[in-house]
Amino acid sequence: MGEEIGCCKRTGPGYATPLEAMSGPKEALLYVTCVYNGFYNGFVCIHAGTGREKPDFLATVDVDPNSPTYSKVIHRLSMPYIGDELHHSGWNACSSCHGDPSADRRFLVLPSFLSSRVYVIDTQKNPKAPSLYKVVQPEDIIKKTGLAYLHTSHCLASGDIMISCLGDKDGNAEGSGFLLLDSEFNIKGRWEKPGHSPIFGYDFWYQPRHKTMISSSFGAPTAFTQGFHLQHVAEGLYGRYLHVYSWPDGELKQTLDLGGTGFMPLEIRFLHDPSKDTGYVGCALTSNIVRFFKTEDGSWSHQVAISVKPLKVQNWILKELPGFITDILISLDDRFLYFANWLHGDIRQYNIEDPRNPVLVGQVWAGGLIQKGSPLAAMTEDGKTWQSDVLEIQGHRLRGGPQMIQLSLDGKRLYVTNSVFSTMDRQFYPELVEKGSHMLQIDIDTEKGGLKINPNFFVDFGAEPDGPCLAHEMRYPGGDCSSDIWI
């Protein structure tokens, strides 16, 4: 695929294969979404955000160890509105468009979780100082589609952009679905067929060769915008489902009920190899990694692949503390699965060369609730209590727990931030709201497995000019490929 120009073949963005992407250039910059005041739009939530009446911003972080501004924020692009809660992000074009020489990975798409606004950022004119290109207003999105609470953005091979939405403007999960924008970021409508909306919304991934898209199910905005409360689980306001759609038709073909082992399935990942018909989803509340796969009759099934055992604790809302898996990703060669336990405080690396039987090969602690000085204490089988040591990097005490993760193309560096959602940050880690987030680098042994915090890298988002902020997702200029989809 591609267009012949003279003696050379010009192709579109990204790489022809995931393995080719691993040989791409080493990252020098990272874009990080940073939150100040995420508020809920007039319903019930009054405790979200940092309390600082500042707009969210996109930070440019220098990750080149040979640069004089290494591990520093070198640019801040403030959004024009207050109260967005920037969350996930995606590119306007990726490796799914690699065969289209007219496509260009130029724009970073920033959906706003609470305001339901979409920002389009031009990263090409000046990668170190990206600029605002376009704003898609929530009023227009709601009027034309009824969708709100925007989360995951994926580019499509057609040039369109698809964004998952968790509810309607009133926060009802029944209003969830998928927003389509065209290549000029105009609203096209909803992707799924009428009557085929998911029970709950959150993340999604499509695998064209298997004509399938699968989405996950966090919960109703009316619940999670108030913080996490157990009665909302009992009331059925949190999900435990995977929704299997035909691709690209948008017909809901199957709903997988993960049952008691799969509450709050969040980030979902197919293997990068487009021929593979298997993937994983991290279930936060039950702290399981569930593998999903196609069966011989063409339907889809699931099984628990990894279980994180809860810790018995004192002085918490429950007698047991779940790991609370918030983010997962898979290396481009499909050898390793990584995930973060936000409440326990560890990051894990599993070898998944046998997808049915992941093997733990690396683990590192980067915060968590069970640290010395915390009111929480874990209990051993013989009734004794323990707390982990407080880690410090460059004189900074680690705050919160590891949350969002981003892997380098070669798979040797994992970047980590620690904000989940401002309301939950305030609930579980109030110090994050008071002192701000930070970003770490984890060095990876890609031969035998193993994780180690890099002592030379620390980005302190507590030292921002407008006050401490909450750092969330990370992207490389030109494409990190962690969310690229190959056709």
CSV table of C-alpha atoms in Angstrom, one decimal:
chain,number,residue,atom,x,y,z
A,1,MET,CA,0.0,0.0,0.0
A,2,GLY,CA,1.1,3.6,-0.5
A,3,GLU,CA,1.7,6.0,-3.3
A,4,GLU,CA,4.7,5.9,-5.6
A,5,ILE,CA,6.5,9.2,-5.9
A,6,GLY,CA,9.6,9.1,-8.1
A,7,CYS,CA,11.8,6.3,-6.8
A,8,CYS,CA,10.2,6.3,-3.4
A,9,LYS,CA,7.0,5.0,-1.9
A,10,ARG,CA,5.2,7.5,0.3
A,11,THR,CA,2.9,6.1,3.0
A,12,GLY,CA,0.6,7.5,5.6
A,13,PRO,CA,1.1,7.9,9.3
A,14,GLY,CA,2.4,5.3,11.7
A,15,TYR,CA,4.0,2.0,10.7
A,16,ALA,CA,3.2,-0.9,8.5
A,17,THR,CA,3.4,-3.4,11.4
A,18,PRO,CA,3.6,-3.3,15.2
A,19,LEU,CA,7.1,-4.8,15.1
A,20,GLU,CA,8.2,-2.1,12.7
A,21,ALA,CA,7.0,0.5,15.1
A,22,MET,CA,9.3,-0.8,17.8
A,23,SER,CA,12.2,0.4,15.7
A,24,GLY,CA,10.9,3.9,15.5
A,25,PRO,CA,12.7,6.9,17.0
A,26,LYS,CA,13.3,7.3,20.7
A,27,GLU,CA,10.8,9.7,22.3
A,28,ALA,CA,12.1,13.2,23.2
A,29,LEU,CA,8.8,14.8,24.2
A,30,LEU,CA,5.6,13.8,26.0
A,31,TYR,CA,2.2,15.5,26.0
A,32,VAL,CA,0.4,15.2,29.4
A,33,THR,CA,-3.2,16.2,30.1
A,34,CYS,CA,-3.3,18.2,33.3
A,35,VAL,CA,-6.5,18.9,35.3
A,36,TYR,CA,-7.3,21.9,37.6
A,37,ASN,CA,-11.0,22.2,38.1
A,38,GLY,CA,-13.1,19.3,36.9
A,39,PHE,CA,-16.7,20.1,38.0
A,40,TYR,CA,-19.8,18.2,37.2
A,41,ASN,CA,-22.2,20.3,35.1
A,42,GLY,CA,-24.9,21.3,37.6
A,43,PHE,CA,-26.1,17.9,38.7
A,44,VAL,CA,-25.0,16.8,42.2
A,45,CYS,CA,-21.2,16.8,42.4
A,46,ILE,CA,-19.6,19.7,44.3
A,47,HIS,CA,-16.3,18.2,45.4
A,48,ALA,CA,-14.5,17.5,42.1
A,49,GLY,CA,-11.4,19.3,40.8
A,50,THR,CA,-8.5,20.8,42.7
A,51,GLY,CA,-10.6,23.8,43.8
A,52,ARG,CA,-8.4,26.1,41.7
A,53,GLU,CA,-10.4,28.1,39.2
A,54,LYS,CA,-8.0,27.5,36.4
A,55,PRO,CA,-8.4,25.9,33.0
A,56,ASP,CA,-7.0,22.5,32.3
A,57,PHE,CA,-3.9,22.4,30.2
A,58,LEU,CA,-1.7,20.2,28.0
A,59,ALA,CA,1.8,20.0,29.3
A,60,THR,CA,4.9,19.3,27.1
A,61,VAL,CA,7.5,17.4,29.0
A,62,ASP,CA,11.1,17.0,27.9
A,63,VAL,CA,12.1,13.3,28.2
A,64,ASP,CA,15.4,13.6,26.3
A,65,PRO,CA,18.1,12.7,28.9
A,66,ASN,CA,20.7,14.8,26.9
A,67,SER,CA,18.6,17.9,27.1
A,68,PRO,CA,19.2,20.7,29.7
A,69,THR,CA,15.5,20.7,30.4
A,70,TYR,CA,15.2,16.9,30.9
A,71,SER,CA,12.2,15.9,33.0
A,72,LYS,CA,10.8,19.4,33.0
A,73,VAL,CA,7.6,20.9,31.7
A,74,ILE,CA,8.7,23.2,28.9
A,75,HIS,CA,5.3,24.4,27.6
A,76,ARG,CA,1.7,24.7,28.8
A,77,LEU,CA,-1.2,25.0,26.5
A,78,SER,CA,-4.2,26.2,28.6
A,79,MET,CA,-7.7,25.4,27.4
A,80,PRO,CA,-10.1,28.4,26.9
A,81,TYR,CA,-12.7,27.1,29.3
A,82,ILE,CA,-12.8,26.0,33.0
A,83,GLY,CA,-14.1,22.7,34.2
A,84,ASP,CA,-13.3,20.3,31.4
A,85,GLU,CA,-11.5,17.4,33.2
A,86,LEU,CA,-9.2,16.5,30.4
A,87,HIS,CA,-8.8,12.8,30.5
A,88,HIS,CA,-7.8,10.5,27.6
A,89,SER,CA,-6.5,11.6,24.2
A,90,GLY,CA,-6.0,10.2,20.7
A,91,TRP,CA,-4.6,11.0,17.3
A,92,ASN,CA,-6.6,12.1,14.3
A,93,ALA,CA,-4.7,9.5,12.2
A,94,CYS,CA,-2.6,6.5,13.2
A,95,SER,CA,-1.3,3.2,11.8
A,96,SER,CA,-4.8,2.2,10.6
A,97,CYS,CA,-4.3,5.0,8.0
A,98,HIS,CA,-0.7,3.9,7.1
A,99,GLY,CA,-1.7,3.0,3.6
A,100,ASP,CA,-3.2,6.4,2.9
A,101,PRO,CA,-0.5,8.9,1.8
A,102,SER,CA,-3.0,11.8,2.3
A,103,ALA,CA,-3.4,11.1,6.0
A,104,ASP,CA,-1.2,12.9,8.6
A,105,ARG,CA,-0.8,12.3,12.3
A,106,ARG,CA,-0.9,16.0,13.1
A,107,PHE,CA,-3.8,16.6,15.5
A,108,LEU,CA,-4.2,15.4,19.1
A,109,VAL,CA,-7.8,15.0,20.0
A,110,LEU,CA,-8.6,15.8,23.7
A,111,PRO,CA,-12.1,14.7,24.8
A,112,SER,CA,-13.3,16.4,28.1
A,113,PHE,CA,-14.7,13.9,30.6
A,114,LEU,CA,-17.0,16.3,32.4
A,115,SER,CA,-17.7,19.2,30.1
A,116,SER,CA,-18.2,16.9,27.1
A,117,ARG,CA,-16.1,19.3,25.0
A,118,VAL,CA,-13.6,18.2,22.3
A,119,TYR,CA,-10.3,20.1,21.8
A,120,VAL,CA,-8.2,19.5,18.7
A,121,ILE,CA,-4.6,20.4,19.1
A,122,ASP,CA,-2.1,21.1,16.3
A,123,THR,CA,1.2,19.4,17.2
A,124,GLN,CA,2.9,19.7,13.9
A,125,LYS,CA,3.7,23.5,13.6
A,126,ASN,CA,5.7,23.4,16.8
A,127,PRO,CA,5.9,20.1,18.6
A,128,LYS,CA,7.4,21.7,21.7
A,129,ALA,CA,4.6,24.3,21.8
A,130,PRO,CA,1.4,22.8,20.3
A,131,SER,CA,-1.5,25.1,19.6
A,132,LEU,CA,-5.3,25.0,19.8
A,133,TYR,CA,-6.8,24.3,16.3
A,134,LYS,CA,-10.5,23.7,16.9
A,135,VAL,CA,-13.1,23.3,19.7
A,136,VAL,CA,-16.2,21.1,19.3
A,137,GLN,CA,-18.7,22.4,21.8
A,138,PRO,CA,-20.8,20.1,24.0
A,139,GLU,CA,-24.0,21.9,23.1
A,140,ASP,CA,-23.5,20.8,19.5
A,141,ILE,CA,-22.6,17.2,20.4
A,142,ILE,CA,-25.7,16.9,22.7
A,143,LYS,CA,-28.0,18.5,20.2
A,144,LYS,CA,-26.9,16.2,17.3
A,145,THR,CA,-26.3,13.0,19.1
A,146,GLY,CA,-27.5,13.2,22.7
A,147,LEU,CA,-24.1,12.0,23.9
A,148,ALA,CA,-22.0,13.4,26.8
A,149,TYR,CA,-19.2,12.4,29.2
A,150,LEU,CA,-16.5,11.8,26.5
A,151,HIS,CA,-13.7,9.3,27.1
A,152,THR,CA,-11.7,7.3,24.6
A,153,SER,CA,-10.7,8.6,21.1
A,154,HIS,CA,-9.6,6.4,18.3
A,155,CYS,CA,-8.8,7.3,14.7
A,156,LEU,CA,-10.4,5.1,12.0
A,157,ALA,CA,-9.0,4.0,8.7
A,158,SER,CA,-11.7,6.0,7.0
A,159,GLY,CA,-10.3,9.2,8.4
A,160,ASP,CA,-13.1,9.6,10.9
A,161,ILE,CA,-12.6,9.9,14.6
A,162,MET,CA,-14.6,7.8,17.1
A,163,ILE,CA,-15.1,8.8,20.8
A,164,SER,CA,-16.8,6.7,23.4
A,165,CYS,CA,-19.3,8.5,25.6
A,166,LEU,CA,-20.5,7.4,29.1
A,167,GLY,CA,-24.0,8.9,29.2
A,168,ASP,CA,-26.4,11.6,28.3
A,169,LYS,CA,-26.3,15.2,29.5
A,170,ASP,CA,-28.0,14.2,32.7
A,171,GLY,CA,-25.5,11.5,33.5
A,172,ASN,CA,-27.7,8.5,32.7
A,173,ALA,CA,-25.8,5.5,31.5
A,174,GLU,CA,-28.6,4.6,29.2
A,175,GLY,CA,-27.5,7.5,27.0
A,176,SER,CA,-24.0,6.1,26.4
A,177,GLY,CA,-22.7,5.4,22.9
A,178,PHE,CA,-20.1,6.4,20.3
A,179,LEU,CA,-19.6,9.8,18.7
A,180,LEU,CA,-18.3,10.1,15.2
A,181,LEU,CA,-16.3,13.1,13.9
A,182,ASP,CA,-15.2,13.5,10.3
A,183,SER,CA,-11.6,14.3,9.3
A,184,GLU,CA,-12.3,18.0,9.7
A,185,PHE,CA,-13.7,17.4,13.2
A,186,ASN,CA,-17.3,18.0,12.2
A,187,ILE,CA,-20.0,16.0,14.0
A,188,LYS,CA,-21.3,13.1,11.9
A,189,GLY,CA,-23.5,11.5,14.4
A,190,ARG,CA,-23.5,8.3,16.4
A,191,TRP,CA,-21.5,5.2,15.2
A,192,GLU,CA,-23.7,2.4,16.7
A,193,LYS,CA,-26.9,1.5,15.0
A,194,PRO,CA,-30.1,2.8,16.7
A,195,GLY,CA,-31.1,0.6,19.5
A,196,HIS,CA,-27.6,-0.9,19.8
A,197,SER,CA,-26.1,1.4,22.5
A,198,PRO,CA,-24.0,-0.3,25.3
A,199,ILE,CA,-25.4,-0.7,28.8
A,200,PHE,CA,-22.5,1.3,30.1
A,201,GLY,CA,-19.6,3.0,28.3
A,202,TYR,CA,-15.9,3.6,28.8
A,203,ASP,CA,-13.1,2.3,26.6
A,204,PHE,CA,-13.1,0.4,23.2
A,205,TRP,CA,-10.8,-1.3,20.7
A,206,TYR,CA,-11.6,-2.6,17.2
A,207,GLN,CA,-9.9,-5.4,15.3
A,208,PRO,CA,-10.8,-5.1,11.6
A,209,ARG,CA,-9.6,-8.5,10.5
A,210,HIS,CA,-12.1,-10.1,12.9
A,211,LYS,CA,-14.8,-7.5,12.0
A,212,THR,CA,-15.2,-6.8,15.7
A,213,MET,CA,-15.2,-3.9,18.2
A,214,ILE,CA,-15.3,-4.5,21.9
A,215,SER,CA,-16.1,-1.9,24.5
A,216,SER,CA,-15.9,-1.9,28.3
A,217,SER,CA,-18.3,-0.5,30.9
A,218,PHE,CA,-17.2,1.7,33.8
A,219,GLY,CA,-20.5,3.1,35.3
A,220,ALA,CA,-23.1,5.8,35.2
A,221,PRO,CA,-21.9,9.4,35.5
A,222,THR,CA,-24.5,10.0,38.1
A,223,ALA,CA,-22.6,7.6,40.3
A,224,PHE,CA,-18.8,8.1,39.7
A,225,THR,CA,-19.0,11.9,39.6
A,226,GLN,CA,-19.9,11.8,43.3
A,227,GLY,CA,-16.9,9.6,44.1
A,228,PHE,CA,-16.9,5.9,44.6
A,229,HIS,CA,-19.7,4.6,47.0
A,230,LEU,CA,-20.5,1.0,47.6
A,231,GLN,CA,-24.2,1.5,47.5
A,232,HIS,CA,-23.9,2.5,43.8
A,233,VAL,CA,-22.5,-0.9,43.0
A,234,ALA,CA,-25.4,-2.6,44.8
A,235,GLU,CA,-27.8,-0.3,42.9
A,236,GLY,CA,-26.4,-1.5,39.6
A,237,LEU,CA,-24.8,1.8,38.6
A,238,TYR,CA,-21.4,0.2,37.8
A,239,GLY,CA,-20.7,-2.1,34.9
A,240,ARG,CA,-19.5,-5.7,34.6
A,241,TYR,CA,-19.9,-6.1,30.8
A,242,LEU,CA,-18.0,-6.3,27.5
A,243,HIS,CA,-20.0,-5.2,24.5
A,244,VAL,CA,-19.2,-7.0,21.3
A,245,TYR,CA,-20.0,-5.1,18.1
A,246,SER,CA,-19.8,-5.9,14.4
A,247,TRP,CA,-17.1,-3.7,12.7
A,248,PRO,CA,-17.6,-1.4,11.1
A,249,ASP,CA,-21.4,-1.8,11.0
A,250,GLY,CA,-22.1,-0.9,14.7
A,251,GLU,CA,-24.5,-3.7,15.5
A,252,LEU,CA,-24.4,-5.0,19.0
A,253,LYS,CA,-23.9,-8.8,18.5
A,254,GLN,CA,-23.1,-10.0,22.0
A,255,THR,CA,-22.9,-8.8,25.6
A,256,LEU,CA,-20.4,-10.6,27.9
A,257,ASP,CA,-21.4,-10.5,31.5
A,258,LEU,CA,-18.2,-10.8,33.5
A,259,GLY,CA,-20.1,-11.5,36.7
A,260,GLY,CA,-18.7,-11.1,40.2
A,261,THR,CA,-15.1,-11.4,38.9
A,262,GLY,CA,-15.4,-8.4,36.5
A,263,PHE,CA,-16.8,-5.3,38.1
A,264,MET,CA,-15.8,-2.0,36.6
A,265,PRO,CA,-13.9,-3.2,33.5
A,266,LEU,CA,-11.9,-0.2,32.3
A,267,GLU,CA,-9.0,-0.1,29.8
A,268,ILE,CA,-9.3,-2.7,27.0
A,269,ARG,CA,-6.6,-3.9,24.7
A,270,PHE,CA,-6.5,-6.4,21.8
A,271,LEU,CA,-3.1,-7.9,21.0
A,272,HIS,CA,-1.4,-5.6,18.5
A,273,ASP,CA,-1.0,-8.3,15.9
A,274,PRO,CA,-4.1,-7.7,13.8
A,275,SER,CA,-4.5,-11.4,13.0
A,276,LYS,CA,-5.0,-12.3,16.7
A,277,ASP,CA,-8.4,-12.7,18.2
A,278,THR,CA,-7.7,-12.2,21.8
A,279,GLY,CA,-7.1,-9.3,24.3
A,280,TYR,CA,-7.4,-8.2,27.9
A,281,VAL,CA,-9.4,-5.8,30.0
A,282,GLY,CA,-8.5,-4.6,33.5
A,283,CYS,CA,-11.4,-4.8,36.0
A,284,ALA,CA,-10.8,-2.2,38.7
A,285,LEU,CA,-13.0,-3.1,41.6
A,286,THR,CA,-12.4,-6.8,41.5
A,287,SER,CA,-8.8,-6.4,40.5
A,288,ASN,CA,-8.7,-9.0,37.8
A,289,ILE,CA,-7.3,-9.0,34.3
A,290,VAL,CA,-9.9,-10.8,32.1
A,291,ARG,CA,-8.9,-12.3,28.8
A,292,PHE,CA,-11.4,-12.3,26.0
A,293,PHE,CA,-11.2,-14.4,22.9
A,294,LYS,CA,-13.1,-15.7,19.9
A,295,THR,CA,-14.4,-19.3,20.1
A,296,GLU,CA,-14.7,-21.9,17.3
A,297,ASP,CA,-18.3,-20.9,16.5
A,298,GLY,CA,-17.3,-17.3,16.0
A,299,SER,CA,-18.8,-16.0,19.2
A,300,TRP,CA,-16.7,-14.4,22.0
A,301,SER,CA,-15.9,-15.7,25.5
A,302,HIS,CA,-13.9,-14.7,28.5
A,303,GLN,CA,-11.9,-16.0,31.4
A,304,VAL,CA,-9.9,-14.5,34.3
A,305,ALA,CA,-6.2,-14.5,33.4
A,306,ILE,CA,-4.7,-12.6,36.3
A,307,SER,CA,-6.0,-12.0,39.8
A,308,VAL,CA,-4.6,-9.4,42.2
A,309,LYS,CA,-5.3,-10.6,45.7
A,310,PRO,CA,-6.9,-8.0,48.0
A,311,LEU,CA,-5.0,-6.9,51.2
A,312,LYS,CA,-6.6,-7.3,54.6
A,313,VAL,CA,-6.5,-3.8,56.1
A,314,GLN,CA,-7.3,-1.8,59.2
A,315,ASN,CA,-8.9,1.7,59.2
A,316,TRP,CA,-10.4,1.7,55.7
A,317,ILE,CA,-14.0,1.6,54.3
A,318,LEU,CA,-13.7,-2.1,53.7
A,319,LYS,CA,-12.0,-4.9,55.5
A,320,GLU,CA,-10.0,-5.6,52.3
A,321,LEU,CA,-8.2,-3.2,50.0
A,322,PRO,CA,-8.4,-4.1,46.3
A,323,GLY,CA,-5.5,-3.4,44.0
A,324,PHE,CA,-7.8,-1.3,41.8
A,325,ILE,CA,-6.4,-1.9,38.3
A,326,THR,CA,-6.8,1.4,36.4
A,327,ASP,CA,-4.6,1.2,33.3
A,328,ILE,CA,-3.2,-1.6,31.2
A,329,LEU,CA,-1.2,-1.8,28.0
A,330,ILE,CA,0.6,-4.4,25.9
A,331,SER,CA,4.1,-4.1,24.3
A,332,LEU,CA,4.1,-3.8,20.6
A,333,ASP,CA,5.6,-7.2,20.2
A,334,ASP,CA,2.7,-8.7,22.3
A,335,ARG,CA,5.2,-10.2,24.7
A,336,PHE,CA,4.4,-8.2,27.9
A,337,LEU,CA,1.3,-6.9,29.6
A,338,TYR,CA,1.7,-4.0,32.0
A,339,PHE,CA,-0.8,-2.7,34.5
A,340,ALA,CA,-1.1,-0.4,37.6
A,341,ASN,CA,-2.7,-1.1,40.9
A,342,TRP,CA,-3.7,2.4,41.9
A,343,LEU,CA,-4.6,1.7,45.6
A,344,HIS,CA,-2.0,-1.0,46.3
A,345,GLY,CA,0.6,1.1,44.7
A,346,ASP,CA,2.5,-1.4,42.4
A,347,ILE,CA,3.1,-1.7,38.7
A,348,ARG,CA,3.3,-5.2,37.3
A,349,GLN,CA,4.8,-6.8,34.2
A,350,TYR,CA,3.6,-10.1,32.9
A,351,ASN,CA,4.9,-12.3,30.1
A,352,ILE,CA,1.9,-13.1,27.8
A,353,GLU,CA,3.6,-15.1,25.1
A,354,ASP,CA,1.2,-17.8,26.2
A,355,PRO,CA,-1.9,-15.6,26.3
A,356,ARG,CA,-3.8,-18.1,28.5
A,357,ASN,CA,-1.2,-18.3,31.2
A,358,PRO,CA,0.4,-14.9,32.0
A,359,VAL,CA,3.6,-15.1,34.1
A,360,LEU,CA,4.6,-12.3,36.5
A,361,VAL,CA,8.2,-11.2,35.6
A,362,GLY,CA,8.4,-7.7,37.0
A,363,GLN,CA,6.9,-5.6,39.8
A,364,VAL,CA,7.8,-2.3,41.3
A,365,TRP,CA,6.2,-0.2,44.1
A,366,ALA,CA,5.4,3.5,43.4
A,367,GLY,CA,3.2,4.8,46.2
A,368,GLY,CA,-0.1,3.4,47.3
A,369,LEU,CA,-2.3,3.7,50.4
A,370,ILE,CA,-0.3,1.3,52.6
A,371,GLN,CA,2.7,3.6,53.2
A,372,LYS,CA,4.3,4.6,56.5
A,373,GLY,CA,2.5,7.6,57.9
A,374,SER,CA,-0.9,6.5,56.4
A,375,PRO,CA,-3.7,5.6,58.8
A,376,LEU,CA,-4.2,2.4,56.8
A,377,ALA,CA,-2.3,-0.7,57.7
A,378,ALA,CA,-2.2,-4.1,56.0
A,379,MET,CA,-2.6,-7.3,58.1
A,380,THR,CA,-0.7,-10.5,57.7
A,381,GLU,CA,-2.2,-14.0,58.2
A,382,ASP,CA,-0.9,-14.1,61.8
A,383,GLY,CA,-2.6,-10.8,62.6
A,384,LYS,CA,0.4,-8.6,62.5
A,385,THR,CA,0.3,-5.2,60.7
A,386,TRP,CA,2.7,-3.7,58.2
A,387,GLN,CA,3.2,-0.7,56.0
A,388,SER,CA,5.5,-0.1,53.1
A,389,ASP,CA,8.4,2.3,53.1
A,390,VAL,CA,7.8,5.8,51.7
A,391,LEU,CA,9.7,6.1,48.4
A,392,GLU,CA,11.5,9.3,47.5
A,393,ILE,CA,12.8,10.3,44.1
A,394,GLN,CA,15.2,13.3,44.0
A,395,GLY,CA,14.0,14.3,47.5
A,396,HIS,CA,10.3,14.1,46.6
A,397,ARG,CA,8.1,11.8,48.5
A,398,LEU,CA,5.9,9.8,46.2
A,399,ARG,CA,2.2,10.8,46.4
A,400,GLY,CA,-0.9,8.8,45.5
A,401,GLY,CA,-0.6,5.6,43.5
A,402,PRO,CA,0.5,4.7,40.0
A,403,GLN,CA,-2.3,5.1,37.4
A,404,MET,CA,-1.8,6.0,33.7
A,405,ILE,CA,1.1,4.3,32.0
A,406,GLN,CA,2.7,4.9,28.6
A,407,LEU,CA,5.4,2.7,27.0
A,408,SER,CA,8.2,3.7,24.7
A,409,LEU,CA,8.2,2.2,21.2
A,410,ASP,CA,11.1,0.0,22.0
A,411,GLY,CA,9.4,-1.2,25.1
A,412,LYS,CA,12.3,-0.2,27.5
A,413,ARG,CA,10.7,2.7,29.3
A,414,LEU,CA,7.4,3.0,31.0
A,415,TYR,CA,6.1,6.5,32.0
A,416,VAL,CA,3.7,6.7,34.9
A,417,THR,CA,1.3,9.4,36.3
A,418,ASN,CA,-1.0,9.1,39.3
A,419,SER,CA,-4.3,10.9,38.8
A,420,VAL,CA,-7.5,8.8,38.1
A,421,PHE,CA,-10.3,11.3,38.2
A,422,SER,CA,-10.3,14.4,40.3
A,423,THR,CA,-13.3,13.4,42.4
A,424,MET,CA,-11.7,10.0,43.2
A,425,ASP,CA,-8.3,11.6,43.7
A,426,ARG,CA,-9.8,13.8,46.4
A,427,GLN,CA,-11.6,10.9,48.0
A,428,PHE,CA,-8.7,8.4,48.2
A,429,TYR,CA,-5.6,10.5,47.9
A,430,PRO,CA,-6.4,14.1,49.2
A,431,GLU,CA,-2.7,14.8,49.2
A,432,LEU,CA,-2.7,14.6,45.4
A,433,VAL,CA,-5.2,17.5,45.3
A,434,GLU,CA,-3.2,19.5,47.8
A,435,LYS,CA,0.3,18.9,46.5
A,436,GLY,CA,-0.3,17.8,42.9
A,437,SER,CA,0.7,14.9,40.7
A,438,HIS,CA,4.0,13.6,39.6
A,439,MET,CA,5.4,11.6,36.7
A,440,LEU,CA,8.0,8.8,36.9
A,441,GLN,CA,10.0,6.7,34.5
A,442,ILE,CA,10.2,2.9,35.0
A,443,ASP,CA,13.2,1.2,33.3
A,444,ILE,CA,12.3,-2.2,31.9
A,445,ASP,CA,14.3,-5.4,31.3
A,446,THR,CA,12.8,-6.6,28.0
A,447,GLU,CA,14.9,-9.8,28.0
A,448,LYS,CA,14.1,-11.6,31.3
A,449,GLY,CA,11.6,-9.1,32.7
A,450,GLY,CA,12.0,-6.7,35.5
A,451,LEU,CA,11.0,-3.1,36.5
A,452,LYS,CA,13.0,-0.4,38.2
A,453,ILE,CA,12.2,3.3,39.0
A,454,ASN,CA,14.7,5.6,37.2
A,455,PRO,CA,16.2,7.9,39.9
A,456,ASN,CA,17.1,10.6,37.4
A,457,PHE,CA,13.6,11.3,36.2
A,458,PHE,CA,10.9,13.1,38.2
A,459,VAL,CA,8.3,15.6,36.9
A,460,ASP,CA,6.6,17.5,39.8
A,461,PHE,CA,3.2,18.8,38.8
A,462,GLY,CA,2.9,20.2,42.3
A,463,ALA,CA,5.3,23.0,41.3
A,464,GLU,CA,3.1,24.5,38.5
A,465,PRO,CA,2.9,28.3,38.3
A,466,ASP,CA,-0.9,28.2,38.8
A,467,GLY,CA,-0.6,25.7,41.7
A,468,PRO,CA,-0.6,22.0,42.0
A,469,CYS,CA,-2.5,20.1,39.3
A,470,LEU,CA,-3.5,16.5,38.5
A,471,ALA,CA,-1.6,14.8,35.6
A,472,HIS,CA,-3.3,12.1,33.6
A,473,GLU,CA,-2.6,10.6,30.1
A,474,MET,CA,0.6,10.8,28.1
A,475,ARG,CA,1.2,10.9,24.3
A,476,TYR,CA,4.4,11.2,22.2
A,477,PRO,CA,4.5,13.7,19.3
A,478,GLY,CA,4.2,11.7,16.1
A,479,GLY,CA,2.6,8.8,17.9
A,480,ASP,CA,3.3,6.4,20.7
A,481,CYS,CA,1.5,3.6,18.9
A,482,SER,CA,0.3,2.1,22.1
A,483,SER,CA,-3.3,2.7,20.9
A,484,ASP,CA,-2.6,2.3,17.2
A,485,ILE,CA,-4.7,-0.3,15.4
A,486,TRP,CA,-3.4,-2.2,12.4
A,487,ILE,CA,-5.6,-3.3,9.6
